[in-house]
Coordinates of C-alpha atoms and ligand atoms in Angstrom, one line a residue:
M1 CA 1.3 29.1 -56.5
A2 CA 2.7 27.6 -53.4
T3 CA 0.4 25.2 -51.5
T4 CA 0.6 24.1 -47.9
P5 CA 2.3 20.7 -47.9
V6 CA 0.0 18.0 -46.6
P7 CA 1.9 15.9 -44.0
T8 CA 2.1 12.2 -44.9
F9 CA 1.9 9.4 -42.3
D10 CA 2.0 5.7 -42.1
R11 CA -0.8 3.9 -40.3
P12 CA -0.6 0.2 -39.6
E13 CA -3.3 -1.6 -41.5
P14 CA -5.5 -3.1 -40.4
I15 CA -6.0 -1.3 -37.1
P16 CA -5.0 -3.8 -34.4
V17 CA -7.6 -5.3 -32.1
A18 CA -7.1 -4.7 -28.4
L19 CA -8.7 -6.9 -25.7
T20 CA -9.6 -6.7 -22.1
Y21 CA -10.3 -9.1 -19.2
D22 CA -13.9 -10.0 -20.3
D23 CA -12.7 -10.8 -23.8
V24 CA -10.7 -13.8 -22.7
L25 CA -10.6 -16.9 -20.5
L26 CA -7.6 -19.0 -19.3
V27 CA -7.6 -22.5 -20.8
P28 CA -7.5 -25.1 -18.0
K29 CA -4.2 -27.1 -18.2
R30 CA -3.1 -30.4 -16.8
S31 CA -2.2 -29.6 -13.3
A32 CA 0.0 -31.2 -10.7
V33 CA -1.3 -28.8 -8.0
R34 CA -3.1 -30.9 -5.5
S35 CA -4.2 -28.2 -3.1
R36 CA -4.6 -24.4 -3.4
R37 CA -2.3 -24.3 -0.3
D38 CA 0.6 -25.6 -2.5
V39 CA 0.4 -22.3 -4.5
S40 CA 2.7 -19.4 -3.5
T41 CA 1.3 -15.9 -3.9
K42 CA 4.7 -14.2 -3.2
T43 CA 5.6 -11.5 -5.7
F44 CA 7.3 -8.1 -6.2
L45 CA 5.7 -4.7 -6.2
S46 CA 8.9 -3.2 -7.7
R47 CA 12.5 -4.3 -8.2
R48 CA 13.2 -4.4 -4.4
V49 CA 9.9 -4.5 -2.7
R50 CA 8.6 -8.0 -2.0
L51 CA 5.0 -8.8 -1.2
N52 CA 3.2 -11.9 0.0
I53 CA 0.1 -11.3 -2.0
P54 CA -0.1 -9.5 -5.3
I55 CA -2.7 -6.9 -4.2
V56 CA -2.1 -3.2 -4.0
A57 CA -4.6 -0.6 -2.7
S58 CA -5.0 2.3 -5.1
N59 CA -3.7 5.7 -4.4
M60 CA -7.2 7.2 -4.4
D61 CA -8.5 9.4 -1.7
T62 CA -11.6 7.2 -1.3
V63 CA -9.4 4.0 -1.1
C64 CA -6.0 4.4 0.6
E65 CA -5.0 6.4 3.7
A66 CA -3.2 5.0 6.7
A67 CA -5.8 2.6 8.0
M68 CA -6.1 0.9 4.6
A69 CA -2.3 0.8 4.2
V70 CA -1.9 -0.9 7.6
A71 CA -4.6 -3.5 6.8
M72 CA -3.1 -4.2 3.3
A73 CA 0.4 -4.7 4.6
R74 CA -0.8 -6.9 7.5
E75 CA -2.5 -9.1 4.9
G76 CA 0.7 -9.3 2.8
G77 CA -0.1 -6.7 0.2
I78 CA 0.6 -3.0 0.3
G79 CA -1.3 0.3 0.1
I80 CA -0.2 3.4 -1.8
L81 CA -1.1 6.6 0.1
H82 CA -2.8 9.1 -2.2
R83 CA -1.3 12.5 -2.8
F84 CA -4.4 14.6 -2.7
C85 CA -3.5 16.3 0.6
S86 CA -0.7 18.4 2.0
V87 CA 2.8 17.0 2.3
E88 CA 2.5 17.1 6.1
E89 CA -0.7 15.0 6.0
Q90 CA 0.8 12.4 3.6
C91 CA 4.0 12.1 5.7
A92 CA 1.9 11.8 8.9
M93 CA 0.1 8.8 7.2
V94 CA 3.4 7.2 6.4
R95 CA 4.6 7.6 10.0
K96 CA 1.3 6.2 11.3
V97 CA 1.8 3.0 9.2
K98 CA 5.4 2.7 10.2
R99 CA 4.6 3.1 13.9
A100 CA 1.7 0.5 13.7
Q101 CA 4.2 -2.2 14.6
S102 CA 7.9 -2.9 14.7
L103 CA 10.1 -5.5 16.3
I104 CA 12.0 -2.8 18.2
V105 CA 10.6 0.6 19.0
D106 CA 13.6 2.9 18.6
D107 CA 12.0 6.0 20.2
P108 CA 10.1 4.6 23.2
R109 CA 8.2 7.2 25.3
T110 CA 10.2 8.2 28.3
I111 CA 9.5 10.0 31.6
A112 CA 11.6 11.5 34.4
P113 CA 11.7 9.8 37.8
T114 CA 10.5 13.0 39.4
A115 CA 7.4 13.3 37.2
T116 CA 4.0 13.4 38.9
K117 CA 1.1 11.0 38.6
A118 CA -0.7 13.6 36.4
E119 CA 2.3 13.9 34.1
A120 CA 2.6 10.1 33.8
L121 CA -1.1 9.7 32.9
L122 CA -0.5 12.3 30.2
G123 CA 2.5 10.4 29.0
F124 CA 0.5 7.2 28.5
A125 CA -2.0 8.9 26.2
W126 CA 0.6 9.5 23.5
E127 CA -1.1 10.4 20.2
G128 CA 1.3 8.4 18.1
R129 CA -0.4 5.0 18.7
K130 CA -4.1 4.5 19.0
G131 CA -5.0 4.3 22.6
G132 CA -1.7 5.7 23.8
V133 CA 1.2 3.6 25.2
R134 CA 1.1 0.9 27.9
S135 CA 4.5 1.7 29.5
L136 CA 6.9 4.6 29.9
M137 CA 10.6 4.1 30.3
V138 CA 11.9 6.0 33.3
V139 CA 15.2 7.7 32.4
D140 CA 17.5 10.2 34.0
G141 CA 18.9 13.3 32.3
F142 CA 21.5 11.2 30.4
R143 CA 18.8 8.8 29.1
R144 CA 20.0 6.1 31.5
L145 CA 17.3 3.5 32.3
L146 CA 16.0 3.6 35.8
G147 CA 12.8 1.6 35.5
I148 CA 9.5 1.2 33.8
V149 CA 6.1 2.6 34.9
T150 CA 2.8 1.2 33.6
P151 CA -0.8 2.5 34.1
S152 CA -1.5 -0.2 36.6
D153 CA 1.4 1.0 38.8
I154 CA -0.2 4.4 39.1
Q155 CA -3.9 3.9 38.5
F156 CA -5.0 3.7 42.2
S157 CA -2.0 5.5 43.8
S158 CA -2.4 8.8 45.7
D159 CA -2.1 11.9 43.6
R160 CA 1.1 12.9 45.4
V161 CA 3.4 10.0 44.3
T162 CA 6.2 10.5 41.8
V163 CA 7.1 8.1 39.1
S164 CA 10.1 6.8 41.1
D165 CA 7.8 5.8 44.0
V166 CA 5.7 3.4 41.8
M167 CA 8.0 2.3 38.9
T168 CA 9.4 -1.2 38.6
P169 CA 13.2 -0.5 39.1
R170 CA 15.9 -1.4 36.6
D171 CA 17.2 -4.4 38.6
K172 CA 13.8 -6.1 38.5
L173 CA 13.5 -5.8 34.7
K174 CA 14.6 -8.1 31.9
V175 CA 16.9 -5.8 29.9
L176 CA 18.8 -6.6 26.7
T177 CA 22.1 -5.1 25.6
T178 CA 21.8 -6.0 21.9
T179 CA 19.4 -5.2 19.1
Q180 CA 20.2 -8.4 17.4
V181 CA 17.1 -10.2 18.4
S182 CA 14.4 -12.2 16.5
V183 CA 10.7 -12.3 17.0
D184 CA 11.0 -15.8 18.4
D185 CA 13.8 -14.8 20.8
A186 CA 11.6 -11.9 22.1
R187 CA 8.6 -14.2 22.5
Q188 CA 10.6 -16.7 24.5
L189 CA 12.2 -14.0 26.7
M190 CA 8.8 -12.5 27.4
H191 CA 7.4 -15.9 28.4
Q192 CA 10.4 -16.8 30.5
H193 CA 10.4 -13.6 32.4
R194 CA 6.6 -13.1 32.3
T195 CA 6.9 -9.6 31.0
S196 CA 5.5 -7.7 28.0
N197 CA 8.2 -5.0 28.0
I198 CA 11.9 -5.6 27.2
P199 CA 14.0 -2.4 27.1
I200 CA 17.3 -2.4 25.2
V201 CA 20.2 -0.4 26.5
N202 CA 23.8 0.3 25.4
G203 CA 27.0 -0.2 27.3
E204 CA 26.3 3.0 29.3
N205 CA 22.8 1.8 30.3
Q206 CA 21.3 4.4 28.0
L207 CA 17.9 3.4 26.5
V208 CA 18.2 2.6 22.8
G209 CA 15.0 0.6 22.2
L210 CA 12.0 -1.3 23.5
I211 CA 10.4 -4.6 22.5
T212 CA 6.7 -4.7 23.5
G213 CA 4.3 -7.6 23.9
S214 CA 1.7 -6.0 21.6
D215 CA 4.3 -5.8 18.8
I216 CA 5.3 -9.4 19.3
A217 CA 1.6 -10.5 19.3
K218 CA 1.0 -8.6 16.0
L219 CA 4.1 -10.1 14.4
L220 CA 3.1 -13.6 15.5
N221 CA -0.5 -13.1 14.4
N222 CA 0.3 -11.8 10.9
V223 CA 3.0 -14.1 9.7
H224 CA 2.3 -13.1 6.0
A225 CA 2.5 -9.4 6.6
S226 CA 4.7 -7.3 4.2
L227 CA 7.5 -6.1 6.4
D228 CA 10.7 -4.0 6.1
T229 CA 14.0 -5.1 7.7
R230 CA 12.8 -3.7 11.1
S231 CA 9.5 -5.7 10.9
R232 CA 7.6 -2.5 10.3
L233 CA 4.7 -2.6 7.7
L234 CA 5.6 -1.7 4.1
V235 CA 3.9 1.4 2.6
G236 CA 4.0 3.3 -0.6
A237 CA 3.0 6.8 -1.5
A238 CA 2.1 8.7 -4.6
V239 CA 3.7 11.9 -5.9
G240 CA 2.9 14.1 -8.9
V241 CA 5.2 15.6 -11.5
K242 CA 5.4 19.2 -10.5
S243 CA 8.6 20.7 -9.2
A244 CA 7.0 20.9 -5.7
D245 CA 6.6 17.1 -5.8
I246 CA 10.4 16.7 -5.5
S247 CA 10.3 18.0 -1.9
R248 CA 7.1 16.0 -1.3
A249 CA 9.1 12.9 -2.4
E250 CA 12.0 13.8 -0.2
A251 CA 9.8 14.3 2.8
L252 CA 8.0 11.0 2.2
V253 CA 11.3 9.1 2.1
A254 CA 12.5 10.9 5.3
A255 CA 9.2 9.8 6.9
G256 CA 10.0 6.2 6.1
V257 CA 8.1 5.3 2.9
D258 CA 9.2 2.2 1.1
A259 CA 8.3 3.0 -2.5
L260 CA 7.3 6.1 -4.4
V261 CA 4.7 6.0 -7.2
I262 CA 4.8 8.7 -9.8
D263 CA 1.1 9.2 -10.4
I264 CA 0.1 10.8 -13.7
A265 CA -2.7 9.8 -16.1
H266 CA -0.3 9.9 -19.1
G267 CA 2.9 8.3 -17.8
H268 CA 4.5 8.2 -21.3
S269 CA 5.1 11.9 -21.2
D270 CA 8.2 14.1 -20.7
F271 CA 6.6 15.2 -17.3
C272 CA 6.8 11.7 -16.0
L273 CA 10.2 10.9 -17.5
D274 CA 11.7 14.1 -16.1
M275 CA 10.3 13.4 -12.6
L276 CA 11.5 9.8 -12.8
K277 CA 15.0 10.9 -13.7
A278 CA 15.0 13.6 -11.0
L279 CA 14.0 11.2 -8.3
K280 CA 16.5 8.6 -9.5
A281 CA 19.3 11.1 -9.5
N282 CA 18.4 12.6 -6.1
P283 CA 20.3 10.9 -3.2
K284 CA 17.4 11.8 -0.8
T285 CA 14.9 9.8 -2.9
N286 CA 16.8 7.2 -4.8
T287 CA 17.1 5.0 -1.7
V288 CA 13.6 3.7 -2.3
D289 CA 12.1 2.1 -5.4
I290 CA 10.5 4.6 -7.9
I291 CA 7.5 3.2 -9.8
A292 CA 6.3 5.1 -12.8
G293 CA 3.0 5.2 -14.7
N294 CA 0.4 5.0 -15.9
I295 CA 1.2 3.6 -19.3
A296 CA -0.3 1.3 -21.8
T297 CA 2.3 0.5 -24.5
A298 CA 5.6 -1.3 -25.0
E299 CA 7.2 2.0 -26.2
A300 CA 6.3 3.6 -22.9
A301 CA 7.7 0.7 -21.0
R302 CA 11.0 1.0 -22.9
D303 CA 11.3 4.7 -22.2
L304 CA 10.4 4.5 -18.5
I305 CA 12.7 1.5 -18.0
A306 CA 15.5 3.5 -19.7
G307 CA 14.7 6.4 -17.3
G308 CA 15.4 4.1 -14.4
A309 CA 11.9 2.9 -13.3
D310 CA 11.9 0.2 -10.7
G311 CA 8.3 -0.7 -11.4
L312 CA 5.7 0.2 -14.0
K313 CA 2.0 0.9 -13.5
V314 CA -0.3 0.0 -16.4
G315 CA -3.8 1.2 -17.1
V316 CA -5.0 4.1 -19.2
G317 CA -8.7 4.2 -18.9
P318 CA -9.8 0.9 -17.4
G319 CA -10.7 2.2 -14.0
S320 CA -14.3 1.9 -12.7
I321 CA -14.7 5.7 -12.2
C322 CA -12.6 6.6 -15.2
I323 CA -13.9 8.5 -18.2
T324 CA -10.6 9.3 -19.9
R325 CA -11.5 7.1 -22.9
L326 CA -14.7 9.0 -23.4
V327 CA -13.2 12.5 -22.8
A328 CA -9.9 12.0 -24.6
G329 CA -10.8 9.1 -26.9
S330 CA -7.5 7.6 -25.8
G331 CA -6.5 4.4 -23.9
V332 CA -5.8 0.8 -24.5
P333 CA -8.0 -2.1 -23.3
Q334 CA -6.3 -3.4 -20.3
L335 CA -5.3 -7.0 -21.3
T336 CA -3.6 -5.9 -24.5
A337 CA -1.9 -3.0 -22.6
L338 CA -0.5 -5.6 -20.0
L339 CA 0.6 -8.0 -22.7
D340 CA 2.5 -5.3 -24.5
V341 CA 4.1 -3.7 -21.5
C342 CA 5.0 -7.0 -19.8
R343 CA 6.7 -8.3 -22.9
V344 CA 9.3 -5.5 -22.4
A345 CA 9.2 -5.2 -18.6
R346 CA 9.7 -8.9 -17.9
R347 CA 12.8 -9.0 -20.1
A348 CA 14.2 -6.1 -18.1
G349 CA 13.2 -7.7 -14.8
I350 CA 10.9 -4.8 -13.9
P351 CA 7.6 -5.7 -12.1
V352 CA 4.3 -4.5 -13.5
I353 CA 1.2 -3.3 -11.6
A354 CA -2.1 -4.0 -13.4
D355 CA -4.0 -0.9 -12.4
G356 CA -7.7 -0.6 -12.8
G357 CA -10.6 -2.5 -14.2
V358 CA -10.3 -5.5 -12.0
R359 CA -13.8 -6.6 -11.1
T360 CA -13.4 -10.2 -10.1
A361 CA -10.8 -12.6 -8.7
G362 CA -10.7 -14.1 -12.2
D363 CA -9.4 -10.8 -13.6
V364 CA -6.5 -11.0 -11.1
S365 CA -5.5 -14.4 -12.6
K366 CA -5.8 -13.0 -16.1
A367 CA -3.6 -10.0 -15.2
M368 CA -0.9 -12.4 -13.7
A369 CA -1.2 -14.6 -16.8
A370 CA -0.6 -11.5 -19.0
G371 CA 2.6 -10.9 -17.0
A372 CA 1.7 -8.5 -14.2
S373 CA 3.2 -9.0 -10.8
T374 CA 0.5 -7.3 -8.8
V375 CA -3.0 -5.8 -9.4
M376 CA -4.0 -2.4 -8.0
L377 CA -7.6 -2.2 -6.8
G378 CA -9.8 0.8 -6.3
N379 CA -13.5 -0.2 -6.6
M380 CA -13.1 -3.6 -5.0
L381 CA -11.6 -2.0 -1.8
A382 CA -13.5 1.3 -1.6
G383 CA -16.5 -0.2 0.2
T384 CA -14.5 -1.6 3.2
D385 CA -14.1 -0.5 6.8
E386 CA -10.5 0.6 6.1
S387 CA -11.2 2.9 3.2
P388 CA -11.6 6.6 4.1
G389 CA -15.1 8.1 4.4
K390 CA -18.3 7.2 6.1
V391 CA -20.8 4.4 5.5
L392 CA -23.9 6.0 3.9
V393 CA -27.4 4.6 3.2
K394 CA -28.6 4.8 -0.3
D395 CA -31.9 3.2 -1.4
G396 CA -31.9 1.3 1.9
K397 CA -28.5 -0.2 1.3
K398 CA -25.2 0.6 3.0
V399 CA -22.7 2.2 0.6
K400 CA -19.4 4.1 0.6
I401 CA -18.3 6.7 -1.9
I402 CA -15.6 6.2 -4.6
R403 CA -14.5 9.0 -6.8
G404 CA -12.1 9.5 -9.7
M405 CA -9.0 11.4 -8.8
A406 CA -9.3 13.4 -12.0
G407 CA -12.9 14.4 -11.2
Y408 CA -14.3 17.5 -9.6
G409 CA -14.8 16.1 -6.1
A410 CA -11.3 14.9 -5.5
N411 CA -9.7 18.1 -6.9
I412 CA -11.9 20.4 -4.8
S413 CA -11.2 18.5 -1.6
K414 CA -7.5 18.4 -2.6
A415 CA -7.5 22.2 -2.8
E416 CA -9.4 22.4 0.5
R417 CA -6.9 20.1 2.2
E418 CA -4.0 22.1 0.9
Q419 CA -5.8 25.3 1.7
Q420 CA -5.5 26.6 -1.9
L421 CA -9.1 26.9 -2.8
E422 CA -9.7 29.8 -5.1
D423 CA -13.1 30.6 -6.7
D424 CA -12.0 30.2 -10.4
V425 CA -9.5 27.4 -9.9
F426 CA -11.8 24.7 -11.5
L427 CA -13.1 26.6 -14.5
D428 CA -10.5 25.0 -16.7
L429 CA -10.7 21.5 -15.3
V430 CA -11.9 18.9 -17.8
P431 CA -12.8 16.0 -15.5
E432 CA -11.6 12.5 -16.5
G433 CA -13.2 10.8 -13.5
V434 CA -16.6 10.5 -11.9
E435 CA -18.0 9.8 -8.5
G436 CA -20.2 6.9 -7.5
S437 CA -21.0 4.6 -4.7
V438 CA -20.1 1.0 -3.9
A439 CA -21.7 -1.5 -1.6
Y440 CA -20.4 -1.5 1.9
K441 CA -18.4 -4.7 2.4
G442 CA -17.0 -4.8 5.9
A443 CA -13.3 -5.6 6.7
V444 CA -10.9 -5.5 3.8
G445 CA -9.3 -8.8 5.1
S446 CA -12.3 -10.8 4.0
I447 CA -12.3 -9.3 0.5
L448 CA -8.6 -10.1 0.1
K449 CA -9.2 -13.7 1.2
Q450 CA -11.8 -14.1 -1.6
V451 CA -9.5 -12.5 -4.2
V452 CA -6.4 -14.4 -3.2
G453 CA -8.4 -17.6 -2.9
G454 CA -9.6 -17.1 -6.5
L455 CA -6.1 -16.4 -7.7
R456 CA -4.8 -19.6 -6.1
S457 CA -7.6 -21.5 -7.9
G458 CA -6.7 -19.7 -11.2
M459 CA -3.1 -20.7 -10.8
S460 CA -4.0 -24.3 -10.1
Y461 CA -6.1 -24.4 -13.3
C462 CA -3.0 -23.1 -15.2
G463 CA -0.9 -25.8 -13.5
V464 CA 1.6 -23.3 -11.9
T465 CA 2.6 -22.8 -8.3
R466 CA 4.3 -19.4 -8.6
I467 CA 3.0 -16.1 -9.9
E468 CA 6.0 -15.5 -12.1
D469 CA 5.3 -18.8 -14.0
M470 CA 1.7 -17.8 -14.9
P471 CA 2.5 -16.4 -18.4
K472 CA 4.4 -19.6 -19.2
G473 CA 1.6 -21.9 -17.9
A474 CA -1.3 -19.9 -19.2
S475 CA -3.0 -19.8 -22.6
F476 CA -5.9 -17.4 -23.4
V477 CA -8.9 -18.1 -25.6
R478 CA -11.0 -15.3 -27.0
M479 CA -14.6 -15.2 -26.0
T480 CA -17.8 -14.4 -27.9
T481 CA -20.7 -12.5 -26.4
A482 CA -22.4 -15.9 -25.9
G483 CA -19.3 -17.3 -24.1
L484 CA -19.3 -14.3 -21.8
K485 CA -23.0 -14.8 -21.1
E486 CA -22.4 -18.4 -20.3
S487 CA -19.6 -17.5 -17.9
G488 CA -21.9 -15.9 -15.3
P489 CA -24.8 -17.4 -13.4
H490 CA -27.7 -18.0 -15.8
D491 CA -30.9 -19.9 -16.4
I492 CA -31.7 -20.1 -12.7
S493 CA -34.7 -18.8 -10.9
K494 CA -33.8 -16.1 -8.4
L495 CA -34.4 -17.2 -4.8
Ligands
XMP1 P1 -10.7 0.4 -10.3 O1 -11.4 -0.2 -11.5 O2 -10.1 -0.6 -9.4 O3 -9.6 1.4 -10.8 O4 -11.7 1.2 -9.5 C1 -8.8 2.1 -10.0 C2 -7.8 3.0 -10.8 O5 -8.5 3.9 -11.6 C3 -7.6 5.0 -11.9 N1 -8.3 6.3 -11.6 C4 -8.7 7.1 -12.6 N2 -8.6 7.0 -13.9 N3 -9.7 9.1 -14.1 C5 -9.0 8.1 -14.7 O6 -8.9 8.0 -15.9 C6 -9.8 9.3 -12.7 O7 -10.4 10.2 -12.2 C7 -9.3 8.2 -11.9 N4 -9.2 8.0 -10.6 C8 -8.6 6.8 -10.5 C9 -6.4 4.8 -11.0 O8 -5.4 4.3 -11.8 C10 -6.9 3.8 -10.0 O9 -5.9 3.1 -9.4

């Protein structure tokens, strides 16, 4: 009688042990680092995207929209805009970040010389920048520059004046005829001519750009900001793996995004590989770096690198609001996942993002020592002013909400934002994320200072001055439960 053949398989014995941040410590090494200031925190998000600090805001709808992305880039990191919204909404966020500052505004707001006072006042309140604009370029029908009008030119004038009556005319302005100008050139010119607006014109006196005092001030005040070649803030955005995500990706690149992150829970899948290859082959999207994830093994790293990934995102199950490991029984503790992926990725020169499970500045040092180039933070940033959502009061304490993107809340609000809410759409959803609250923490800048300060300290304990040298300089020791207990504050009476 024929029997059903029993499939055979090889299982590595014994089952390997996998570790995470709390299982290890970095052994202090002899160090020539005399000051934490001697340590550089420059790094790469992906093959071509450089950052000044290795911190990335997570593409979660309770963590990163435009305000967080602006703040992160100003501090030298970057934010990845979540995709749980319509394409238009996500592109509007990209444009908002890109418009937050630039050395040269290439589409300055203009007005006709015949415009009325009321029209000029309307023109100042342009919705693109918070609070409107502080000057309007007066141009004729051929976009030739005639002058500049500012709110103070018009504020107390009679209602009957036209713009040409009150503007500062072209011959009284400092005007440039080149776009080849540095921040310092612009600062000096503004000081020399006591002006905060320098228009740029071409050979026909047509307006081609504007340098504003507020942009120069932002550039001078945030010297460590992550900037593109036009001194605009860097920003990334997440896309999914459905066919509609191709046009989302194209729209995001057209809006000015600097990197795309393929965001899928199981990045070592044909879905992710197919999307990666499609984006890399598409001339409308392959102009920016494509980061793929999330993964947790060396094999996944090999496959995604072969598929053309410019960066890898590592983390299956370590996130604070994540229940994937409970629901699916799958995942790899984060330190082992990083060590395995980074072994492959570093050889190929592909930067790795350590995504999820970072609870302390010490974990950031451990992630860098395992070979990561950046860490992605959700929980640590969700309670800040710049994260989306309101400050609530829970048990007398100020909190903000954080929720898993594979949970009910995020998916219901995604459907609402995309206007696709149908009654039975969530019957089949098996949530792999939960919702919770985190303490309200104020401005994100102060959190980043603590995290980066801790990393600098960690690097000095390992005797290295560059993030990329951390794996060489660092050795890990395993900890016992007693060691872990000894690591936190203990044996003190609470004040
Ligand atoms: P932390 O620990 O910084 O982690 O809050 C943030 C990361 O968690 C991941 N994430 C999820 N993982 N189910 C998951 O399994 C979810 O619903 C979920 N939402 C976010 C994500 O990688 C994020 O950056």
